[in-house]
Coordinates of C-alpha atoms in Angstrom, one line a residue:
X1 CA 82.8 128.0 124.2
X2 CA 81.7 126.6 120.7
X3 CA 81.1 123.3 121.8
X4 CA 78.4 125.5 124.5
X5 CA 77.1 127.4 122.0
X6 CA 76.4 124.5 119.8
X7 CA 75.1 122.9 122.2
X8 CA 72.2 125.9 122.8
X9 CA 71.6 125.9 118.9
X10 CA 70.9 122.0 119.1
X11 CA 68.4 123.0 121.7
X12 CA 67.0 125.6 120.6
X13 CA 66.4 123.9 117.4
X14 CA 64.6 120.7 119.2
X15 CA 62.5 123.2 121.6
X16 CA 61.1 124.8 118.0
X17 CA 60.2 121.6 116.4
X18 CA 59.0 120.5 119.5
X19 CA 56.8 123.8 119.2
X20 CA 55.8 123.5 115.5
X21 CA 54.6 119.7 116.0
X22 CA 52.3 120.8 118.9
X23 CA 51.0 123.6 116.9
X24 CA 50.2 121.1 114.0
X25 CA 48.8 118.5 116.0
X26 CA 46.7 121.4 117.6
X27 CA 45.2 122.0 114.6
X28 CA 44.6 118.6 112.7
X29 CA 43.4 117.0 116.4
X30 CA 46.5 115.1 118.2
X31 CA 43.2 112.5 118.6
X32 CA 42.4 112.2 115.3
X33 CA 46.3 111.6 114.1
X34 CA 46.9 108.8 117.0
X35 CA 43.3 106.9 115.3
X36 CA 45.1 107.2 112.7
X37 CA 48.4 105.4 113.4
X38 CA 46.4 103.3 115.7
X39 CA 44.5 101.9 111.9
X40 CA 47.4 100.6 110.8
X41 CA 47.5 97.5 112.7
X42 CA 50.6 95.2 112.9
X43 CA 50.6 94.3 109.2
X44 CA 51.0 98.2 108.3
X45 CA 53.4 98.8 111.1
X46 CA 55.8 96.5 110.2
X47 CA 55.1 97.0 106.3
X48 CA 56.4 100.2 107.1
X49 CA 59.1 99.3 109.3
X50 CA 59.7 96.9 105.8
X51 CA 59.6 99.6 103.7
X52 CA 62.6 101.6 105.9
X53 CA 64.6 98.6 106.1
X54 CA 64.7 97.4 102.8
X55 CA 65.8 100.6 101.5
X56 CA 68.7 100.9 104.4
X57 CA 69.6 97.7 103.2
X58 CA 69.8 98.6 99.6
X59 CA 71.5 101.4 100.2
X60 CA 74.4 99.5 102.4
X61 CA 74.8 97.0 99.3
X62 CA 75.2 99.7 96.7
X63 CA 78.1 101.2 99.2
X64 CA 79.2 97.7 99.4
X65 CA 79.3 96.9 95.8
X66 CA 81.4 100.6 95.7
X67 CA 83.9 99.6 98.4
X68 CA 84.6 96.0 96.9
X69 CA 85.5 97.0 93.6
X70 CA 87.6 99.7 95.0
X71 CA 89.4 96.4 96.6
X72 CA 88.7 98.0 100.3
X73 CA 87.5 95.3 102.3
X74 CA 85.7 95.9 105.7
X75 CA 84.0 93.7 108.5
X76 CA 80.6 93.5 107.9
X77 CA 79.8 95.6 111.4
X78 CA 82.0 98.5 110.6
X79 CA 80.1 98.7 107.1
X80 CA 76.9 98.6 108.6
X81 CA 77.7 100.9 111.8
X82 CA 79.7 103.2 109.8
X83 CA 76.5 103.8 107.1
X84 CA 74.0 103.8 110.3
X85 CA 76.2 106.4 111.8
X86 CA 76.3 108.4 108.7
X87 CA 72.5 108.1 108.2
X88 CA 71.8 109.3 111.8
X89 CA 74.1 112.4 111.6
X90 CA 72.9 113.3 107.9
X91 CA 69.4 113.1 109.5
X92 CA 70.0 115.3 112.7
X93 CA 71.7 117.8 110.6
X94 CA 70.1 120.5 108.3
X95 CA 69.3 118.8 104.8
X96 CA 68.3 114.8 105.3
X97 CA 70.5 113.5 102.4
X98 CA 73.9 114.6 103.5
X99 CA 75.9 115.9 106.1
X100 CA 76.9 112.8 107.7
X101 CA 79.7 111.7 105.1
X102 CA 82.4 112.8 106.8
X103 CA 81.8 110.9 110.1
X104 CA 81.5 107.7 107.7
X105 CA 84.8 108.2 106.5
X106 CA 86.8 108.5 109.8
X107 CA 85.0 105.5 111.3
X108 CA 86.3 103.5 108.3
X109 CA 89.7 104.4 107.6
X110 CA 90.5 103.4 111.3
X111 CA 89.6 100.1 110.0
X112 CA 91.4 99.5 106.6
X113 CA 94.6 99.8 105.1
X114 CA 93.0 101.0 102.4
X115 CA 94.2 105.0 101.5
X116 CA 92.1 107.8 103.1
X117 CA 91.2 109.3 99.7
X118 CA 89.9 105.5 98.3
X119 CA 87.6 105.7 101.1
X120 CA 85.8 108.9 100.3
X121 CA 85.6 108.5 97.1
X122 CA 83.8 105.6 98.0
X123 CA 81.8 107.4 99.5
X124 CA 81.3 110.5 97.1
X125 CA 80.5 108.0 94.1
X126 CA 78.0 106.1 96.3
X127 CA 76.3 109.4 97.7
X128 CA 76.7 111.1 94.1
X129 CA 75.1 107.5 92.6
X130 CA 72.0 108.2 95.1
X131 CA 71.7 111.8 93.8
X132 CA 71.1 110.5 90.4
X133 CA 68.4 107.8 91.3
X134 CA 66.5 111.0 93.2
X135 CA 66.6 113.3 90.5
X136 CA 65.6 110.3 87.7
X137 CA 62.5 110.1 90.0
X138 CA 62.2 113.7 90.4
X139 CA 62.3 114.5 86.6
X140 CA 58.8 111.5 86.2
X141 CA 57.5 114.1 89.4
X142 CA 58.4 117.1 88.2
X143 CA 57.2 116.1 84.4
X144 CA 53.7 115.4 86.0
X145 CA 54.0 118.8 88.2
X146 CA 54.1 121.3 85.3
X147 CA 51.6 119.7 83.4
X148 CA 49.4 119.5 86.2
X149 CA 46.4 121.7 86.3
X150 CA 45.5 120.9 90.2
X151 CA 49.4 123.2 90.8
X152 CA 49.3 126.5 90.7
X153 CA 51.4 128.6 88.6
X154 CA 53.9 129.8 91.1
X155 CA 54.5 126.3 93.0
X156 CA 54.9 125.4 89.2
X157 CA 57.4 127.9 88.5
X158 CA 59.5 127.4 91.7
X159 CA 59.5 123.2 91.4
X160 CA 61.2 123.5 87.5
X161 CA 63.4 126.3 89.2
X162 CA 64.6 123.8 92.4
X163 CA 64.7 120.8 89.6
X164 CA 66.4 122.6 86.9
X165 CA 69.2 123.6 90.2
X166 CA 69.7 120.4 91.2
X167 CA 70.1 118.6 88.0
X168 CA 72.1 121.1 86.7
X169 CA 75.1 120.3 89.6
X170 CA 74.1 116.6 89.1
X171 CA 75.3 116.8 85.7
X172 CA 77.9 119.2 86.3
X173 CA 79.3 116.5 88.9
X174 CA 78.9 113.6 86.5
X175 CA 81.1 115.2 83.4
X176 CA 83.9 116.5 85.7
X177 CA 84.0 112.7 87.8
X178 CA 83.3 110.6 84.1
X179 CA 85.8 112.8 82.7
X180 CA 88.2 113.3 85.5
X181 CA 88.4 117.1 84.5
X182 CA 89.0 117.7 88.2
X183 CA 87.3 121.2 88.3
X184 CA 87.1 121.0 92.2
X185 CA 90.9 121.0 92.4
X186 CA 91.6 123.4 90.0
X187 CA 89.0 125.8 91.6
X188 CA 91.0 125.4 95.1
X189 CA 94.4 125.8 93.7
X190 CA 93.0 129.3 91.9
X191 CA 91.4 130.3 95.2
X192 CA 95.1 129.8 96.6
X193 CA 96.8 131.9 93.7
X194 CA 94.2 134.4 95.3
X195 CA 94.9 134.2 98.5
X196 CA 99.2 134.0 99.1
X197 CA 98.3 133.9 103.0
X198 CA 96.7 130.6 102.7
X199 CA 98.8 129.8 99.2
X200 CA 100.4 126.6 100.6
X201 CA 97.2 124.6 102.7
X202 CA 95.3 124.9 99.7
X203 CA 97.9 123.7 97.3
X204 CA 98.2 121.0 100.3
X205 CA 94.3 120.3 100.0
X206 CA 94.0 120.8 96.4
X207 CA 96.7 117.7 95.5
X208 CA 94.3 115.4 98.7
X209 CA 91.5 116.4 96.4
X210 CA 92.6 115.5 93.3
X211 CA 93.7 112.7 94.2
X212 CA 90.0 111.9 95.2
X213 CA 89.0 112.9 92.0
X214 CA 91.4 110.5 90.7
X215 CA 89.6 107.4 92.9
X216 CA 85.6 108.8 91.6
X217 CA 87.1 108.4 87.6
X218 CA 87.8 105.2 88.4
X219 CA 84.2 104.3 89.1
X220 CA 83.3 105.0 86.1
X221 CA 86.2 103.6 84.1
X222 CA 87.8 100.6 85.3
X223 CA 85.2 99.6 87.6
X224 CA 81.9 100.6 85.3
X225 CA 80.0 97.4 86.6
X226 CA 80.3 97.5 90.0
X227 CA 79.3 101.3 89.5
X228 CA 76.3 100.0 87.0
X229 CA 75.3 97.6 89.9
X230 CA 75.6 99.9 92.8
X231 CA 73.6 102.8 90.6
X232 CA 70.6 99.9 90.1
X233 CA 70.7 98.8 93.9
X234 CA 70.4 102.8 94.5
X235 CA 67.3 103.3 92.1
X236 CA 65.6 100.0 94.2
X237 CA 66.3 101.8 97.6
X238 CA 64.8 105.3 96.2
X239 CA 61.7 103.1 94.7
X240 CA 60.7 102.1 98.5
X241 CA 61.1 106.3 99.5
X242 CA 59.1 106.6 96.4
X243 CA 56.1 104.1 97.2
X244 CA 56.1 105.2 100.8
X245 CA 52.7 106.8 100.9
X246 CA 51.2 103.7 99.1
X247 CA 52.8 101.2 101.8
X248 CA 50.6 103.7 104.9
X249 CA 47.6 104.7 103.4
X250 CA 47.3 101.1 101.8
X251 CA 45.8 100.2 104.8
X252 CA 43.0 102.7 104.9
X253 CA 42.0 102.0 101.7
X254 CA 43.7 104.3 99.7
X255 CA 45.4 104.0 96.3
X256 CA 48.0 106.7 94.6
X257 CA 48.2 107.0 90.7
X258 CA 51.6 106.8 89.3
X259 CA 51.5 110.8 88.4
X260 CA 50.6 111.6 92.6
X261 CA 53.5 108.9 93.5
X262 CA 55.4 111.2 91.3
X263 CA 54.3 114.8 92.8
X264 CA 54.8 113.5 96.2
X265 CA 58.4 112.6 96.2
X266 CA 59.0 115.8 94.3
X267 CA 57.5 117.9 97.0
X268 CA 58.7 115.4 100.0
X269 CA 62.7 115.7 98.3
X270 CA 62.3 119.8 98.4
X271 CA 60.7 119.7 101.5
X272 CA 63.8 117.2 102.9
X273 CA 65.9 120.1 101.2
X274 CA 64.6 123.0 102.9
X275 CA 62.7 122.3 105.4
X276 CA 64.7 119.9 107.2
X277 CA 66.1 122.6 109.6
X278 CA 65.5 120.9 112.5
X279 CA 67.0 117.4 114.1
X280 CA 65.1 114.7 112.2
X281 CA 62.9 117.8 110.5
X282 CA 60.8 117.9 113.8
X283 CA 57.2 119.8 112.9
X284 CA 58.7 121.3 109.8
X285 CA 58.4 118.0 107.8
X286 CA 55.2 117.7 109.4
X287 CA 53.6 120.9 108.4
X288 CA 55.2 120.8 104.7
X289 CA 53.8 117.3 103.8
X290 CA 50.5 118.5 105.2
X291 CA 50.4 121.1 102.6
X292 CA 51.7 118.9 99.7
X293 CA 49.1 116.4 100.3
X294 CA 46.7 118.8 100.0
X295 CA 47.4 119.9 96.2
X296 CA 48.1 116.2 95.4
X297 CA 45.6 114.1 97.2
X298 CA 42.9 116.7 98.2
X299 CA 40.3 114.2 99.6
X300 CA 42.8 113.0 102.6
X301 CA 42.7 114.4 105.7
X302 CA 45.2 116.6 107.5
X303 CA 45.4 114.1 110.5
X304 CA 46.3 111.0 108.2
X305 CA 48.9 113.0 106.9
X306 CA 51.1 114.1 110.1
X307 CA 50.4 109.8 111.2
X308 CA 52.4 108.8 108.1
X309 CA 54.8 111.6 108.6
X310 CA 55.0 110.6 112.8
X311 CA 54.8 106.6 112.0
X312 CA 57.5 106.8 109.4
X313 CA 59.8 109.0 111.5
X314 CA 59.3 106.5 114.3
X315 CA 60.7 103.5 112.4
X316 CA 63.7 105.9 111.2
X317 CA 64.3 107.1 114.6
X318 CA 65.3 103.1 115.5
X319 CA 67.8 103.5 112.7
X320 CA 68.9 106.5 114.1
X321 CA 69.6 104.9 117.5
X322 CA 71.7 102.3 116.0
X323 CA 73.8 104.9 114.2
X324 CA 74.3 107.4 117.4
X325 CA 74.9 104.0 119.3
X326 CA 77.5 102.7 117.5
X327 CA 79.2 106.0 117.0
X328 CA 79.4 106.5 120.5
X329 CA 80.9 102.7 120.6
X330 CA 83.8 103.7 118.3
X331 CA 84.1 107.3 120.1
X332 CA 84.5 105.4 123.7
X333 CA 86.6 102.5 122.3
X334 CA 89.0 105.6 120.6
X335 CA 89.2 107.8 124.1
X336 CA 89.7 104.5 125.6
X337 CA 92.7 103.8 123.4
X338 CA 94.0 106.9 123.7
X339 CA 94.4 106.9 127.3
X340 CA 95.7 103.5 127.7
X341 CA 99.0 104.8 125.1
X342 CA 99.6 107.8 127.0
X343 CA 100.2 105.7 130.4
X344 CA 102.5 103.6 128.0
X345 CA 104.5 106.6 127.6

């Protein structure tokens, strides 16, 4: 019954941003928006294909840098499959940066001898390393936002309230992993002197956790380089999602000041945030970047905008197939095992 009635929520959810991108290509002219991918040409379709790919890439080697000073070593093809299948689930899920952690980590510890808690916090320094790049290119954004006279007061107000938020838990993360204060633990060992009925799993989950916490220190301790490296590798892949208007509308002619480079990834991150409520942010990314286009670059058109919100989406989609695929690989090939040791029995 719950796999049924997630399965109508997934639908339902398609079927609206199926509903919202008709409604926006209504208005800007579905016409229009095709000329305008159409402009592109094979040098800006596969600049943008680039621009995706180079950043996947990045981000792979910064999780790569992670897992190799941690001492896990993987096959290259569970690496890559595993972050592709995290990628696809983190972007079919509410929230486009996260969500699809957890599926990374069971496709890798089947495939190291490495402990369960090395392996998230792997992944937790590598996702947490990512946060920081975002928000250092949020802060340039969000410094050019509040002095801007083309934002209103109220968009103003609520961009410092969303980036004061997020770097507030950014930093709040960084002193308790840097100084191993382990606040998570502690916070779930008070919830179980709360709670007597569930006393004992959380004392259970809160010792898993802290020894997680344990594994993140160690990032920035004893392995402070490899953490140094994988942080750079992380602000080179968040400098390709930055340019990412200037690699489409390149083409057409267009050029974006540092400052609207800036406002744009400020807006497009929120938008990612809250906005991204259905699978792959379906019409609702669509109709957001529309609007932050507008206050940043008035003189584009509506129709250019949803074409570099479609053409980009494309070229992610692919990524997103390659993630789903090989998850469904590993899923088959782990029924498949299963089976074949029960008729052993």
């Amino acid at each position: 019954m719950r796999a049924k009635g997630t399965g109508w929520k997934v639908s339902l959810s398609i079927v609206v941003g199926v509903l919202i991108l008709a409604l926006v290509l209504h208005f800007v002219g579905w016409r229009e928006t095709l000329a305008e991918m159409g402009s592109l040409g094979i040098v800006g379709l596969l600049a943008v294909l680039g621009n995706i790919a180079a950043s996947m890439a990045l981000w792979m080697l910064s999780w790569w840098a992670i897992l190799n000073a941690y001492g896990v070593r993987l096959p290259l093809r569970v690496m890559v499959g595993a972050r592709l299948a995290g990628y696809a689930v983190s972007y079919l899920t509410p929230t486009l940066y996260f969500g699809g952690e957890p599926i990374r980590a069971m496709l890798v510890v089947g495939s190291s001898d490495a402990p369960a808690t090395r392996i998230a916090a792997s992944i937790i320094v590598e996702r947490f390393l990512g946060g920081l790049s975002m928000i250092l290119f949020v802060l340039i954004g969000g410094f050019f936002a509040l002095t801007s006279p083309a934002i209103a007061a109220p968009e103003r107000r609520l961009l410092a309230g969303v980036i004061g938020f997020v770097t507030f838990w950014v930093l709040i993360g960084f002193i308790n992993f840097a100084g191993n204060f382990k606040w998570i633990s502690r916070l779930i060992r008070c919830m179980g002197r709360l709670m007597a009925r569930w006393k004992g799993p959380l004392e259970r989950a809160a010792a898993k956790v802290s020894e997680t916490e344990d594994e993140v220190s160690h990032a920035f301790s004893k392995h402070s380089r490899a953490t140094l490296l994988a942080f750079l590798l992380q602000i080179a892949a968040t400098c390709f999602v930055y340019t990412r208007p200037q690699f489409f509308f390149f083409f057409s002619g267009v050029q974006f000041t540092f400052p609207q480079l800036s406002l744009l990834f400020a807006f497009t991150l929120m938008l990612s945030f809250f906005l991204w409520i259905t699978p792959g942010g379906l019409g609702t990314s669509e109709a957001g970047l529309v609007g932050a286009f507008v206050l940043v670059r008035p003189g584009l058109t509506s129709a250019s905008v949803v074409a570099y919100a479609l053409v980009f989406k494309f070229f992610e989609a692919i990524f997103v197939v390659l993630g789903m695929i090989y998850l469904a690989r590993r899923g088959i090939q782990y029924l498949s095992g299963r089976r074949s040791s029960e008729k052993s029995r």
